[in-house]
C-alpha cells in the first residue's frame, strides 16, 4: 500500500515521482515577519532570503544556520542570480532593481520608467542572454509595512524587460498586480503570477503564460488557477513542471497546467527555490518561517547550484 505523508496531497500519480513519500517538511529557520525572495548559492552552499518588513536579507546554511547577510536591505523582496553569479534583487524601499557586484558594490539597474519612479519591483528573473524581467505591483508603497507609503507613479499592471543595452520596456501592461515569474526550462515561455485578488476578489488568482518572442511577450492565456489563496513566487524544474506558492502550500503543475499535487505548509507561502548540495531540496519561504522538502527533481535554474559567485555574494 502506498502511504502519503501528511504534508503531501497527490492529485496526479506523477506527483509521487517528484516528492519522495519519505520526505519531510522541515522548518529550518523561523522568527521573521514576512519571508520572501529565496535564492540558492551552490558555490557557497547557502540560501539567501528576504525578511521584508525587517529590512534584511538573511543567509542560511546547513552547517552554520541562520545569520544576517544584509542588515539594511531597503525592504528587499524578490531575488535571483544572473549567469555571472551576481545577486539581483528588488527593493521596495528604494523602488528599484539592484545588482550586487563581485566586490560588494551595488548597482541600480532600473528605478524609473518614462521619467517616473517605479512602484515597488517585486520579483525578477534573468535569462541566459542577460536580459532581466521583473514585475512592478504596488505592494511596497500601499503601506509602510514592507516599504514606504506613497502614491504610485506607474500603473500597478506592468511587467518590464531590461535589455542588456539598458533599455527598459513595458512588455505586459494588463495585470491587476503582477507578482512572481519564472521561465520554462528552454526559456521559450515566461510564467507570471496574477496576485490582484489580494485587493480585488474579482481578479482571478491565475498564473498566466507568455511566449517569449524576441524582446516581446505574446500572451498565451491562463496556465493554471490557484485554488487556495493566490500565486506569488514560483520556479520550474528541469522537466518543466511549475511549482507555485499558494495560501495552503506549494502547488505543482505539469507543463500542460494539470495540478499534480501540493506540498502543504502550515503558513502562507510567498516563494520557493530549488537548491541544496544535490540540487534536490525545495526551499519554501512561508510568512514567519523557511521550510525545506526533499524533492526527486532539480530546478531548471541549474546555474544557481555552482559556478562563479560574487566575493561578497553570500560569504
Ligand atoms: Mg512576490
Coordinates of C-alpha atoms and ligand atoms in Angstrom, one line a residue:
X1 CA 0.0 0.0 0.0
X2 CA 1.3 3.5 -0.9
X3 CA 1.2 5.8 2.1
X4 CA 1.2 9.5 1.6
X5 CA 2.8 11.7 4.3
X6 CA 0.5 14.3 5.8
X7 CA 2.3 17.2 4.1
X8 CA 1.6 15.8 0.6
X9 CA -1.6 16.0 -1.4
X10 CA -1.5 13.9 -4.5
X11 CA -3.7 14.9 -7.4
X12 CA -2.0 13.0 -10.1
X13 CA 0.1 9.8 -9.7
X14 CA 3.0 11.5 -11.5
X15 CA 3.5 13.7 -8.4
X16 CA 4.7 10.7 -6.4
X17 CA 7.9 10.5 -8.5
X18 CA 8.6 14.2 -7.8
X19 CA 8.4 14.2 -4.0
X20 CA 9.6 11.0 -2.2
X21 CA 7.0 9.6 0.3
X22 CA 9.6 9.6 3.0
X23 CA 10.3 13.3 2.5
X24 CA 9.7 15.5 5.5
X25 CA 8.6 19.1 5.7
X26 CA 11.4 20.7 7.8
X27 CA 11.2 24.1 9.4
X28 CA 14.8 25.3 9.0
X29 CA 14.5 28.9 10.1
X30 CA 11.9 31.0 11.9
X31 CA 11.3 34.2 13.8
X32 CA 10.8 36.5 10.8
X33 CA 7.9 38.7 9.8
X34 CA 7.4 38.1 6.1
X35 CA 9.9 35.9 4.3
X36 CA 10.4 36.1 0.5
X37 CA 13.0 36.0 -2.2
X38 CA 14.8 32.7 -1.6
X39 CA 17.8 32.1 -3.9
X40 CA 20.3 29.3 -3.7
X41 CA 24.1 30.0 -3.9
X42 CA 25.5 26.5 -4.6
X43 CA 29.1 27.6 -4.8
X44 CA 28.8 28.9 -1.2
X45 CA 26.4 26.2 -0.1
X46 CA 23.9 28.6 1.3
X47 CA 20.5 30.1 0.8
X48 CA 19.7 33.8 0.9
X49 CA 16.2 35.1 1.6
X50 CA 14.5 38.3 2.4
X51 CA 12.7 39.2 5.6
X52 CA 11.0 42.2 4.0
X53 CA 9.4 44.2 6.9
X54 CA 12.6 43.8 9.0
X55 CA 14.5 45.3 6.1
X56 CA 17.1 42.5 6.0
X57 CA 18.4 39.7 3.8
X58 CA 19.2 36.5 5.7
X59 CA 21.6 33.7 5.0
X60 CA 21.1 30.1 5.9
X61 CA 23.5 27.2 5.6
X62 CA 23.3 23.6 6.7
X63 CA 26.4 23.9 8.8
X64 CA 26.1 27.4 10.1
X65 CA 22.4 28.0 10.4
X66 CA 20.9 31.5 10.1
X67 CA 22.8 34.8 10.0
X68 CA 22.2 38.3 8.7
X69 CA 23.6 38.8 5.2
X70 CA 22.5 42.4 4.8
X71 CA 21.0 44.4 7.6
X72 CA 19.8 47.4 5.5
X73 CA 18.1 45.8 2.6
X74 CA 15.8 48.6 1.5
X75 CA 12.8 46.3 2.0
X76 CA 14.3 43.9 -0.5
X77 CA 11.8 41.4 -1.8
X78 CA 12.5 39.0 -4.7
X79 CA 16.0 37.8 -5.5
X80 CA 17.7 35.9 -8.3
X81 CA 21.2 35.4 -9.7
X82 CA 22.5 36.2 -13.1
X83 CA 24.8 33.8 -15.1
X84 CA 27.8 35.6 -13.6
X85 CA 26.6 34.6 -10.2
X86 CA 25.7 38.1 -9.1
X87 CA 22.7 38.7 -6.8
X88 CA 19.9 40.6 -8.4
X89 CA 17.2 42.0 -6.0
X90 CA 14.0 44.0 -6.0
X91 CA 13.9 46.8 -3.4
X92 CA 10.5 48.1 -2.3
X93 CA 12.1 50.9 -0.2
X94 CA 14.4 52.2 -3.0
X95 CA 11.8 51.3 -5.6
X96 CA 14.4 49.7 -7.8
X97 CA 16.1 46.6 -9.2
X98 CA 19.7 46.4 -7.9
X99 CA 22.7 44.2 -8.6
X100 CA 25.4 43.3 -6.1
X101 CA 28.7 43.3 -7.9
X102 CA 31.6 40.9 -7.3
X103 CA 33.3 43.4 -4.9
X104 CA 30.1 44.0 -3.0
X105 CA 29.1 47.4 -4.5
X106 CA 25.6 47.8 -5.6
X107 CA 24.5 49.0 -9.0
X108 CA 20.9 50.2 -9.5
X109 CA 19.7 48.7 -12.8
X110 CA 16.2 50.2 -13.0
X111 CA 14.3 52.8 -10.9
X112 CA 12.3 54.8 -13.4
X113 CA 10.2 54.3 -16.5
X114 CA 9.3 57.1 -18.8
X115 CA 10.6 59.6 -16.3
X116 CA 8.5 58.4 -13.3
X117 CA 9.5 56.2 -10.4
X118 CA 8.7 52.5 -10.4
X119 CA 6.2 51.4 -7.8
X120 CA 7.9 48.6 -5.9
X121 CA 9.6 45.9 -8.0
X122 CA 8.6 42.6 -6.6
X123 CA 10.2 39.7 -8.3
X124 CA 12.8 39.2 -11.0
X125 CA 14.3 36.6 -13.4
X126 CA 17.4 36.8 -15.6
X127 CA 17.6 35.0 -19.0
X128 CA 20.6 33.2 -20.3
X129 CA 21.1 36.3 -22.6
X130 CA 21.5 38.6 -19.6
X131 CA 18.1 40.2 -20.1
X132 CA 16.2 41.0 -16.9
X133 CA 12.5 40.7 -16.5
X134 CA 10.6 41.9 -13.4
X135 CA 7.2 42.8 -12.1
X136 CA 6.2 46.1 -10.6
X137 CA 3.0 45.9 -8.5
X138 CA 2.2 48.5 -5.7
X139 CA 2.5 46.2 -2.6
X140 CA 5.6 48.0 -1.4
X141 CA 4.0 51.5 -1.4
X142 CA 0.4 50.9 -0.3
X143 CA 1.5 50.9 3.4
X144 CA 4.6 51.2 5.5
X145 CA 4.6 47.5 6.3
X146 CA 7.0 46.4 3.5
X147 CA 8.2 49.8 2.1
X148 CA 7.3 53.5 2.3
X149 CA 3.7 54.5 1.7
X150 CA 3.5 56.7 -1.4
X151 CA 1.2 57.4 -4.3
X152 CA 2.0 55.3 -7.3
X153 CA 3.5 57.0 -10.3
X154 CA 3.1 53.9 -12.5
X155 CA 0.1 51.7 -13.1
X156 CA 0.2 48.5 -11.0
X157 CA -0.2 46.5 -14.1
X158 CA 3.2 46.4 -15.6
X159 CA 5.9 43.7 -16.3
X160 CA 9.2 45.1 -17.5
X161 CA 12.1 43.9 -19.6
X162 CA 15.5 45.4 -19.1
X163 CA 17.7 44.7 -22.1
X164 CA 21.5 44.4 -21.9
X165 CA 21.6 47.7 -23.6
X166 CA 19.9 49.3 -20.6
X167 CA 16.6 49.9 -22.4
X168 CA 13.6 49.4 -20.1
X169 CA 10.3 48.5 -21.8
X170 CA 6.9 47.5 -20.5
X171 CA 6.2 44.1 -22.0
X172 CA 2.9 43.3 -20.3
X173 CA 0.5 46.1 -19.1
X174 CA -2.8 44.3 -18.3
X175 CA -2.2 42.7 -15.0
X176 CA -4.0 43.8 -11.8
X177 CA -0.9 43.1 -9.7
X178 CA 1.8 41.0 -11.4
X179 CA 4.0 39.1 -8.9
X180 CA 6.3 36.1 -9.2
X181 CA 7.6 35.0 -12.5
X182 CA 9.8 32.2 -14.0
X183 CA 10.9 30.8 -17.3
X184 CA 10.2 27.4 -18.7
X185 CA 13.5 25.4 -18.9
X186 CA 14.1 26.4 -22.5
X187 CA 13.1 30.0 -21.8
X188 CA 10.6 29.9 -24.6
X189 CA 7.8 30.7 -22.1
X190 CA 7.6 33.1 -19.3
X191 CA 5.1 32.4 -16.5
X192 CA 3.8 35.4 -14.5
X193 CA 1.6 35.3 -11.4
X194 CA -1.5 37.5 -11.2
X195 CA -2.0 38.3 -7.5
X196 CA -4.6 41.1 -7.9
X197 CA -7.1 39.1 -5.8
X198 CA -5.2 40.3 -2.8
X199 CA -7.2 43.6 -3.0
X200 CA -9.9 42.8 -5.6
X201 CA -11.6 39.4 -5.3
X202 CA -13.0 39.8 -8.9
X203 CA -9.4 39.2 -10.2
X204 CA -8.8 35.5 -10.8
X205 CA -5.8 34.1 -8.9
X206 CA -4.1 32.7 -12.0
X207 CA -0.7 32.0 -13.5
X208 CA -0.5 33.5 -16.9
X209 CA 1.8 32.2 -19.6
X210 CA 3.6 34.2 -22.4
X211 CA 5.6 33.1 -25.4
X212 CA 8.9 35.0 -25.4
X213 CA 9.3 36.4 -29.0
X214 CA 12.5 38.3 -29.2
X215 CA 12.2 41.3 -26.9
X216 CA 8.4 41.0 -26.6
X217 CA 5.9 38.8 -24.9
X218 CA 3.0 37.1 -26.7
X219 CA 0.0 36.3 -24.4
X220 CA -0.6 32.6 -24.4
X221 CA -3.5 32.7 -21.9
X222 CA -4.1 31.2 -18.5
X223 CA -1.7 28.4 -17.5
X224 CA -3.3 27.5 -14.2
X225 CA -5.6 28.7 -11.5
X226 CA -4.6 28.6 -7.8
X227 CA -7.5 27.1 -5.8
X228 CA -6.4 28.4 -2.4
X229 CA -5.2 32.0 -1.9
X230 CA -3.2 33.5 -4.7
X231 CA 0.0 32.8 -6.7
X232 CA 3.2 34.6 -5.7
X233 CA 6.7 33.3 -6.3
X234 CA 7.4 30.2 -8.4
X235 CA 10.0 28.1 -10.1
X236 CA 10.2 25.4 -12.8
X237 CA 12.0 22.2 -12.5
X238 CA 14.1 20.6 -15.3
X239 CA 11.1 18.7 -16.7
X240 CA 9.1 21.9 -17.0
X241 CA 6.8 21.3 -14.1
X242 CA 5.9 24.6 -12.4
X243 CA 6.0 24.9 -8.6
X244 CA 3.9 27.8 -7.3
X245 CA 3.3 29.4 -4.0
X246 CA -0.2 29.4 -2.6
X247 CA -2.0 30.0 0.7
X248 CA -2.0 26.3 1.7
X249 CA 1.5 25.4 0.5
X250 CA 3.2 24.8 -2.8
X251 CA 1.2 23.7 -5.9
X252 CA 3.0 21.6 -8.6
X253 CA 1.7 21.8 -12.1
X254 CA 2.7 19.7 -15.1
X255 CA 3.8 21.7 -18.2
X256 CA 0.2 21.4 -19.6
X257 CA -1.2 23.1 -16.4
X258 CA -2.5 19.9 -14.8
X259 CA -2.3 20.1 -11.0
X260 CA -0.1 17.2 -10.0
X261 CA -0.1 17.7 -6.2
X262 CA 0.6 20.0 -3.3
X263 CA 3.1 20.3 -0.5
X264 CA 1.0 21.5 2.4
X265 CA 2.7 24.1 4.5
X266 CA 1.2 25.4 7.8
X267 CA 1.9 29.1 6.9
X268 CA 1.0 31.1 3.8
X269 CA 3.7 30.6 1.2
X270 CA 5.3 33.5 -0.6
X271 CA 8.0 32.0 -2.7
X272 CA 10.3 29.0 -3.2
X273 CA 13.5 27.9 -4.9
X274 CA 15.4 24.7 -5.6
X275 CA 18.8 24.2 -4.0
X276 CA 20.8 22.1 -1.5
X277 CA 24.1 20.3 -2.2
X278 CA 22.5 17.9 -4.6
X279 CA 20.0 20.4 -6.0
X280 CA 17.1 18.4 -4.8
X281 CA 15.8 20.5 -1.9
X282 CA 12.9 22.8 -2.3
X283 CA 13.3 25.8 0.0
X284 CA 10.0 27.5 0.8
X285 CA 9.6 31.0 2.3
X286 CA 6.3 31.0 4.3
X287 CA 5.3 34.0 6.4
X288 CA 7.5 33.8 9.6
X289 CA 9.5 30.7 8.6
X290 CA 11.5 28.9 5.9
X291 CA 10.9 25.3 5.2
X292 CA 12.7 22.6 3.3
X293 CA 11.5 19.5 1.5
X294 CA 13.4 16.7 -0.4
X295 CA 12.3 16.6 -4.0
X296 CA 13.3 14.0 -6.6
X297 CA 13.9 16.6 -9.3
X298 CA 16.2 19.5 -9.8
X299 CA 15.4 23.1 -10.6
X300 CA 15.6 24.5 -14.1
X301 CA 17.9 27.3 -12.9
X302 CA 21.0 25.0 -12.7
X303 CA 23.5 27.8 -12.7
X304 CA 22.5 28.8 -9.2
X305 CA 24.0 25.5 -8.0
X306 CA 27.6 26.1 -8.8
X307 CA 29.9 28.2 -10.9
X308 CA 31.2 31.6 -10.1
X309 CA 30.0 33.6 -7.2
X310 CA 30.4 37.2 -6.2
X311 CA 33.0 37.6 -3.5
X312 CA 30.5 39.4 -1.3
X313 CA 27.6 37.4 -2.6
X314 CA 26.9 35.4 0.4
X315 CA 30.1 34.6 2.3
Ligands
LIG1 MG1 6.3 38.2 -4.8

